[in-house]
Short mmCIF file of C-alpha atoms (C1' of nucleotides) in Angstrom, two decimals:
data_model
loop_
_atom_site.label_atom_id
_atom_site.label_comp_id
_atom_site.label_asym_id
_atom_site.label_seq_id
_atom_site.Cartn_x
_atom_site.Cartn_y
_atom_site.Cartn_z
CA UNK K 1 93.59 74.99 70.65
CA UNK K 2 96.61 75.03 72.91
CA UNK K 3 96.13 75.01 76.65
CA UNK K 4 98.05 76.77 79.39
CA UNK K 5 97.60 74.94 82.66
CA UNK K 6 98.04 77.41 85.50
CA UNK K 7 99.07 75.97 88.85
CA UNK K 8 98.52 78.54 91.58
CA UNK K 9 98.13 78.65 95.34
CA UNK K 10 99.60 80.08 98.52
CA UNK K 11 103.30 79.99 99.23
CA UNK K 12 104.60 76.71 100.61
CA UNK K 13 101.63 74.61 99.56
CA UNK K 14 103.66 72.50 97.14
CA UNK K 15 102.95 74.03 93.74
CA UNK K 16 106.43 73.31 92.38
CA UNK K 17 106.34 69.58 93.03
CA UNK K 18 102.90 69.24 91.48
CA UNK K 19 103.91 71.28 88.44
CA UNK K 20 106.95 69.12 87.90
CA UNK K 21 104.87 65.95 88.08
CA UNK K 22 102.47 67.45 85.62
CA UNK K 23 105.23 68.64 83.30
CA UNK K 24 106.80 65.19 83.29
CA UNK K 25 103.46 63.59 82.55
CA UNK K 26 102.86 65.88 79.57
CA UNK K 27 106.55 66.08 78.57
CA UNK K 28 106.33 69.83 78.58
CA UNK K 29 107.90 72.96 80.09
CA UNK K 30 107.16 75.12 83.10
CA UNK K 31 106.89 78.89 82.91
CA UNK K 32 107.39 80.56 86.25
CA UNK K 33 105.05 83.29 87.46
CA UNK K 34 107.09 84.18 90.48
CA UNK K 35 108.35 87.69 90.95
CA UNK K 36 111.21 86.63 93.19
CA UNK K 37 112.45 83.33 91.80
CA UNK K 38 113.22 85.47 88.81
CA UNK K 39 116.42 86.68 90.42
CA UNK K 40 119.58 84.66 90.02
CA UNK K 41 121.11 85.92 93.26
CA UNK K 42 118.24 84.44 95.28
CA UNK K 43 117.92 80.69 95.66
CA UNK K 44 117.20 79.43 99.14
CA UNK K 45 114.87 82.15 100.37
CA UNK K 46 112.74 82.07 97.25
CA UNK K 47 112.51 78.27 97.25
CA UNK K 48 113.53 77.80 93.64
CA UNK K 49 113.28 74.17 92.47
CA UNK K 50 116.32 71.99 93.19
CA UNK K 51 119.03 71.46 90.54
CA UNK K 52 117.63 67.98 89.98
CA UNK K 53 114.15 69.31 89.41
CA UNK K 54 115.41 72.02 87.10
CA UNK K 55 117.22 69.37 85.11
CA UNK K 56 114.24 67.06 84.89
CA UNK K 57 111.95 69.72 83.44
CA UNK K 58 112.77 72.85 81.45
CA UNK K 59 111.87 75.93 83.47
CA UNK K 60 111.53 79.44 82.08
CA UNK K 61 112.04 82.72 83.94
CA UNK K 62 113.71 81.10 86.92
CA UNK K 63 116.80 83.01 88.07
CA UNK K 64 117.04 84.70 84.72
CA UNK K 65 117.45 88.27 85.97
CA UNK K 66 119.70 90.14 88.32
CA UNK K 67 118.48 91.89 91.45
CA UNK K 68 120.34 94.94 90.15
CA UNK K 69 118.11 95.38 87.13
CA UNK K 70 114.78 97.07 87.31
CA UNK K 71 111.97 94.77 86.38
CA UNK K 72 108.22 95.08 86.27
CA UNK K 73 105.06 93.18 85.44
CA UNK K 74 104.72 94.67 82.01
CA UNK K 75 108.14 93.47 80.99
CA UNK K 76 107.22 90.07 82.33
CA UNK K 77 104.03 90.06 80.29
CA UNK K 78 105.85 90.80 77.06
CA UNK K 79 108.61 88.27 77.62
CA UNK K 80 106.45 85.51 78.98
CA UNK K 81 103.73 85.74 76.35
CA UNK K 82 106.35 85.72 73.64
CA UNK K 83 107.97 82.64 75.14
CA UNK K 84 104.67 80.87 75.65
CA UNK K 85 103.64 81.42 72.03
CA UNK K 86 107.02 80.17 70.89
CA UNK K 87 106.83 77.04 73.03
CA UNK K 88 103.31 76.23 71.90
CA UNK K 89 104.71 75.59 68.43
CA UNK K 90 106.16 72.33 69.70
CA UNK K 91 104.49 71.68 73.04
CA UNK K 92 101.01 71.47 74.41
CA UNK K 93 99.87 71.85 77.11
CA UNK K 94 102.27 74.26 78.84
CA UNK K 95 102.38 74.83 82.55
CA UNK K 96 102.47 78.18 84.30
CA UNK K 97 103.31 78.04 88.00
CA UNK K 98 103.78 80.65 90.61
CA UNK K 99 102.40 82.58 93.50
CA UNK K 100 102.67 86.12 92.20
CA UNK K 101 99.04 86.96 91.72
CA UNK K 102 99.52 89.98 89.53
CA UNK K 103 101.94 88.09 87.30
CA UNK K 104 99.46 85.29 86.79
CA UNK K 105 96.64 87.69 86.01
CA UNK K 106 98.86 89.52 83.60
CA UNK K 107 99.41 86.36 81.61
CA UNK K 108 95.74 85.42 81.73
CA UNK K 109 94.18 88.81 81.09
CA UNK K 110 96.91 91.20 80.05
CA UNK K 111 97.64 94.58 81.53
CA UNK K 112 97.02 98.07 80.16
CA UNK K 113 99.80 99.71 78.24
CA UNK K 114 101.10 102.49 80.40
CA UNK K 115 104.36 104.21 79.47
CA UNK K 116 107.24 103.14 81.68
CA UNK K 117 108.24 105.97 83.96
CA UNK K 118 111.80 107.20 83.56
CA UNK K 119 114.07 106.91 86.58
CA UNK K 120 114.42 110.70 86.64
CA UNK K 121 110.69 111.33 86.92
CA UNK K 122 110.31 108.59 89.49
CA UNK K 123 113.08 110.04 91.61
CA UNK K 124 111.71 113.54 91.29
CA UNK K 125 108.18 112.59 92.35
CA UNK K 126 109.49 110.45 95.19
CA UNK K 127 111.65 113.25 96.50
CA UNK K 128 108.75 115.64 96.21
CA UNK K 129 106.56 113.28 98.21
CA UNK K 130 109.21 112.83 100.85
CA UNK K 131 109.44 116.58 101.24
CA UNK K 132 105.76 117.52 101.12
CA UNK K 133 104.02 114.49 102.54
CA UNK K 134 101.00 112.38 101.73
CA UNK K 135 98.38 115.06 101.86
CA UNK K 136 100.22 117.21 99.35
CA UNK K 137 100.60 114.18 97.10
CA UNK K 138 96.86 113.63 97.25
CA UNK K 139 96.26 117.26 96.27
CA UNK K 140 98.72 117.01 93.44
CA UNK K 141 96.88 113.97 92.11
CA UNK K 142 93.55 115.75 92.48
CA UNK K 143 94.85 118.54 90.26
CA UNK K 144 96.36 116.19 87.68
CA UNK K 145 93.70 113.49 87.49
CA UNK K 146 90.50 114.13 89.47
CA UNK K 147 88.88 111.06 88.00
CA UNK K 148 91.51 108.74 89.42
CA UNK K 149 91.60 110.71 92.66
CA UNK K 150 87.91 109.90 93.14
CA UNK K 151 88.53 106.14 93.11
CA UNK K 152 92.11 105.94 94.37
CA UNK K 153 93.18 104.45 97.68
CA UNK K 154 94.31 107.80 99.05
CA UNK K 155 96.27 106.30 101.94
CA UNK K 156 98.38 104.18 99.62
CA UNK K 157 101.24 106.44 98.67
CA UNK K 158 102.74 103.95 96.20
CA UNK K 159 99.61 104.01 94.10
CA UNK K 160 99.36 107.77 94.22
CA UNK K 161 103.02 108.14 93.36
CA UNK K 162 102.68 106.05 90.28
CA UNK K 163 99.59 107.87 89.06
CA UNK K 164 101.30 111.22 89.56
CA UNK K 165 104.45 109.97 87.83
CA UNK K 166 102.50 108.91 84.77
CA UNK K 167 100.54 112.18 84.58
CA UNK K 168 103.72 114.15 85.05
CA UNK K 169 105.61 112.29 82.38
CA UNK K 170 102.95 111.98 79.70
CA UNK K 171 100.93 115.12 80.21
CA UNK K 172 97.85 112.91 80.15
CA UNK K 173 95.73 111.59 82.97
CA UNK K 174 96.57 108.26 84.53
CA UNK K 175 92.92 107.36 83.97
CA UNK K 176 93.31 107.69 80.22
CA UNK K 177 95.65 104.69 80.26
CA UNK K 178 93.44 102.59 82.46
CA UNK K 179 91.22 100.99 79.86
CA UNK K 180 90.96 97.75 81.77
CA UNK K 181 90.65 95.72 78.59
CA UNK K 182 90.98 91.98 78.93
CA UNK K 183 93.38 90.75 76.32
CA UNK K 184 92.30 87.71 74.33
CA UNK K 185 95.00 85.06 74.36
CA UNK K 186 95.45 82.63 71.47
CA UNK K 187 95.36 79.72 73.89
CA UNK K 188 93.03 78.26 76.45
CA UNK K 189 93.67 78.83 80.15
CA UNK K 190 92.93 76.16 82.73
CA UNK K 191 93.41 77.26 86.32
CA UNK K 192 94.23 74.72 88.99
CA UNK K 193 94.39 76.00 92.57
CA UNK K 194 96.26 74.13 95.30
CA UNK K 195 95.21 74.72 98.89
CA UNK K 196 94.90 72.91 102.15
CA UNK K 197 93.65 73.38 105.67
CA UNK K 198 94.97 76.65 107.07
CA UNK K 199 96.65 75.10 110.10
CA UNK K 200 98.49 72.54 107.99
CA UNK K 201 99.59 75.23 105.57
CA UNK K 202 100.96 77.39 108.38
CA UNK K 203 102.75 74.41 109.82
CA UNK K 204 104.36 73.71 106.45
CA UNK K 205 105.36 77.31 106.04
CA UNK K 206 106.98 77.43 109.49
CA UNK K 207 108.82 74.21 108.80
CA UNK K 208 110.01 75.40 105.45
CA UNK K 209 111.51 78.51 106.98
CA UNK K 210 113.48 76.36 109.43
CA UNK K 211 114.68 74.24 106.51
CA UNK K 212 115.75 77.33 104.63
CA UNK K 213 117.79 78.45 107.61
CA UNK K 214 119.43 75.03 107.78
CA UNK K 215 120.15 75.22 104.08
CA UNK K 216 122.07 78.46 104.53
CA UNK K 217 119.61 81.29 104.09
CA UNK K 218 121.56 83.41 106.55
CA UNK K 219 124.65 83.32 104.33
CA UNK K 220 122.65 83.92 101.20
CA UNK K 221 121.06 86.97 102.78
CA UNK K 222 124.45 88.21 103.94
CA UNK K 223 125.79 87.98 100.42
CA UNK K 224 123.18 90.43 99.13
CA UNK K 225 123.07 92.57 102.28
CA UNK K 226 125.11 95.36 100.64
CA UNK K 227 122.24 95.87 98.21
CA UNK K 228 119.48 95.70 100.78
CA UNK K 229 117.77 98.84 99.51
CA UNK K 230 117.03 97.35 96.10
CA UNK K 231 113.37 96.78 95.47
CA UNK K 232 114.09 93.21 94.49
CA UNK K 233 115.34 92.60 98.01
CA UNK K 234 112.24 93.97 99.66
CA UNK K 235 111.39 90.32 99.98
CA UNK K 236 110.21 88.00 102.72
CA UNK K 237 113.13 86.01 104.10
CA UNK K 238 115.69 88.65 103.27
CA UNK K 239 114.39 91.89 104.71
CA UNK K 240 113.93 90.27 108.12
CA UNK K 241 117.51 89.00 108.15
CA UNK K 242 118.70 92.45 107.09
CA UNK K 243 117.15 93.75 110.31
CA UNK K 244 119.20 91.19 112.19
CA UNK K 245 122.37 92.32 110.37
CA UNK K 246 121.43 95.90 111.16
CA UNK K 247 121.26 94.92 114.80
CA UNK K 248 117.63 95.87 115.29
CA UNK K 249 116.54 92.36 116.26
CA UNK K 250 117.95 88.99 117.30
CA UNK K 251 118.35 86.09 114.88
CA UNK K 252 115.51 84.19 116.56
CA UNK K 253 113.25 87.19 116.23
CA UNK K 254 114.17 87.56 112.58
CA UNK K 255 113.36 83.90 111.88
CA UNK K 256 110.02 84.23 113.67
CA UNK K 257 109.34 87.31 111.63
CA UNK K 258 110.05 85.44 108.39
CA UNK K 259 107.50 82.82 109.39
CA UNK K 260 104.96 85.46 110.22
CA UNK K 261 105.51 87.39 106.99
CA UNK K 262 105.24 84.18 104.98
CA UNK K 263 101.94 83.33 106.65
CA UNK K 264 100.65 86.79 105.94
CA UNK K 265 101.72 86.51 102.35
CA UNK K 266 99.91 83.19 102.01
CA UNK K 267 96.76 84.76 103.39
CA UNK K 268 97.01 87.65 100.99
CA UNK K 269 97.44 85.29 98.07
CA UNK K 270 94.32 83.40 99.10
CA UNK K 271 92.35 86.64 99.34
CA UNK K 272 93.32 87.43 95.78
CA UNK K 273 92.54 83.95 94.43
CA UNK K 274 89.22 83.76 96.26
CA UNK K 275 87.54 86.20 93.92
CA UNK K 276 88.56 84.23 90.82
CA UNK K 277 85.78 81.74 90.21
CA UNK K 278 87.54 80.06 87.31
CA UNK K 279 89.94 78.23 89.60
CA UNK K 280 89.47 74.48 90.12
CA UNK K 281 90.71 73.69 93.61
CA UNK K 282 92.62 70.61 94.75
CA UNK K 283 94.60 69.47 97.78
CA UNK K 284 98.39 69.09 97.56
CA UNK K 285 98.24 65.27 97.61
CA UNK K 286 95.78 65.02 94.73
CA UNK K 287 98.27 64.91 91.87
CA UNK K 288 96.52 61.97 90.24
CA UNK K 289 93.18 63.72 90.37
CA UNK K 290 94.74 66.83 88.90
CA UNK K 291 96.23 64.87 86.02
CA UNK K 292 92.92 63.13 85.37
CA UNK K 293 91.08 66.43 85.53
CA UNK K 294 93.42 68.15 83.09
CA UNK K 295 93.26 65.18 80.71
CA UNK K 296 89.49 65.34 80.66
CA UNK K 297 89.57 69.08 80.09
CA UNK K 298 92.14 68.79 77.31
CA UNK K 299 90.09 66.18 75.55
CA UNK K 300 87.03 68.41 75.76
CA UNK K 301 88.80 71.26 73.98
CA UNK K 302 90.14 69.26 71.08
"C1'" G R 1 109.43 79.42 156.36
"C1'" G R 2 109.61 85.24 156.01
"C1'" U R 3 109.15 89.70 153.09
"C1'" G R 4 108.11 92.24 148.63
"C1'" C R 5 106.12 92.45 143.65
"C1'" C R 6 102.81 90.51 140.00
"C1'" A R 7 97.99 87.97 138.09
"C1'" U R 8 93.47 92.09 132.51
"C1'" A R 9 92.28 89.61 124.83
"C1'" G R 10 95.97 83.87 121.79
"C1'" C R 11 100.95 86.79 123.47
"C1'" U R 12 103.30 91.39 125.75
"C1'" C R 13 101.16 94.85 128.56
"C1'" A R 14 98.04 100.01 129.53
"C1'" G R 15 94.05 101.19 132.65
"C1'" U R 16 94.69 108.29 135.58
"C1'" U R 17 91.70 110.31 142.49
"C1'" G R 18 86.46 103.51 142.46
"C1'" G R 19 81.71 104.72 137.47
"C1'" U R 20 81.53 96.98 134.43
"C1'" A R 21 88.21 97.94 129.78
"C1'" G R 22 92.09 99.29 125.28
"C1'" A R 23 97.03 99.49 122.75
"C1'" G R 24 100.90 96.79 120.08
"C1'" C R 25 101.77 92.04 118.10
"C1'" A R 26 99.21 87.64 116.55
"C1'" A R 27 94.66 86.10 114.03
"C1'" U R 28 90.78 87.14 110.33
"C1'" G R 29 88.48 89.71 106.11
"C1'" G R 30 89.14 93.12 102.05
"C1'" A R 31 91.54 96.22 98.13
"C1'" C R 32 94.94 95.68 94.29
"C1'" U R 33 96.99 98.07 86.55
"C1'" G R 34 104.87 98.82 85.60
"C1'" A R 35 107.91 98.43 93.35
"C1'" A R 36 103.10 93.03 93.70
"C1'" A R 37 106.99 88.14 98.48
"C1'" A R 38 105.36 95.29 97.31
"C1'" U R 39 101.73 98.74 99.22
"C1'" C R 40 97.13 100.06 101.61
"C1'" C R 41 92.38 99.49 104.45
"C1'" A R 42 89.03 97.17 108.03
"C1'" U R 43 87.73 93.90 112.37
"C1'" G R 44 88.74 93.86 119.78
"C1'" U R 45 82.74 90.39 124.83
"C1'" G R 46 87.49 89.26 127.65
"C1'" U R 47 84.73 84.28 134.26
"C1'" C R 48 89.84 91.86 134.47
"C1'" C R 49 92.98 84.51 138.98
"C1'" C R 50 89.27 82.72 143.02
"C1'" U R 51 86.24 83.70 147.53
"C1'" G R 52 84.42 87.09 150.78
"C1'" G R 53 84.12 92.31 152.54
"C1'" U R 54 83.59 97.92 152.15
"C1'" U R 55 80.53 100.95 148.70
"C1'" C R 56 74.81 103.34 145.32
"C1'" A R 57 78.98 101.42 142.28
"C1'" A R 58 85.21 97.35 142.54
"C1'" A R 59 89.83 95.49 137.23
"C1'" U R 60 90.73 99.53 140.80
"C1'" C R 61 90.16 99.71 148.04
"C1'" C R 62 90.46 95.70 152.26
"C1'" A R 63 91.04 90.41 154.03
"C1'" G R 64 91.94 85.45 152.89
"C1'" G R 65 93.15 81.78 149.22
"C1'" U R 66 95.67 79.97 144.72
"C1'" G R 67 99.59 80.48 141.13
"C1'" G R 68 104.14 82.94 139.35
"C1'" C R 69 108.62 85.90 140.07
"C1'" A R 70 112.38 88.21 143.17
"C1'" C R 71 115.00 88.78 147.59
"C1'" C R 72 116.03 87.14 152.72
"C1'" A R 73 116.60 82.84 155.80
#
RNA sequence: GGUGCCAUAGCUCAGUUGGUAGAGCAAUGGACUGAAAAUCCAUGUGUCCCUGGUUCAAAUCCAGGUGGCACCA
């Protein structure tokens, strides 16, 4: 049976380097599970691998989309699974790397099939919410789908919006689409988590932000500033610099803010990963141990 | 050297006419089904700078000390 080795961990911990070592060792490809490295207009702020690294190992779903095109997890699932199955015909194991928790879970477990909301419906529901407020949105959901209302995070307008959108568009309850079925994959999944002492991680993150600034993040952000309202640019490293361009904070403040947001993001990632007991954890400098571990695991599945 | 202002949570500061303290940020934990680097929720015991005094009671008033800032010499 083929094996997908998943390398996951908080931002800045060094997943890319480890994945590349691993890919070289197994002469295989890397599939990215990163919701921001996906965009070709973003390079520095999303820490995509260097040109040399990209040349050394074939990467998939890195800078393959434009920030101007709507993208979502479901689309990623379809594309990535298709690609993975294709690649398994000639390669094994494959490596999936990234920090986008939902993207990783989508590959590992699948995601329910919910009809994609049309831009018109989305706009309409959003406008309605803007006009009537959160409480009205809650009431609207209660009327459309009381079952989801009972379990929904009622303060989280994004969640409510989506549920309402789906009800509105399909004439069915949002709940009816939420079957929560785990999809069986025709390959084995081996999860490797990379983590290190919190203080060290924060230090690395802070340092990496400074390096990004030296590498020209400011200019990169300026080049996409005209499109700052795109969802794809609601992204750490860019939105903070947009505030600076807007004149609402100084450059130093913006850079500090990027560091803070990155740290928060790392923490959030760890919260998500913590509940997954199938992850085998390693430190960033344990590449050899990781290789040995995966070899042993691969042998066991043959 | 003189005068004035300030000293409260890791940081920036609130604290009403005295009744042993609370916001924002940070930090930490959690949730997560097509926006996910998004979005949402929860968590606040700290010699109220020190010493003495007044008072039933002091972060609060008084005196002195220490440190910082500003202005005048």
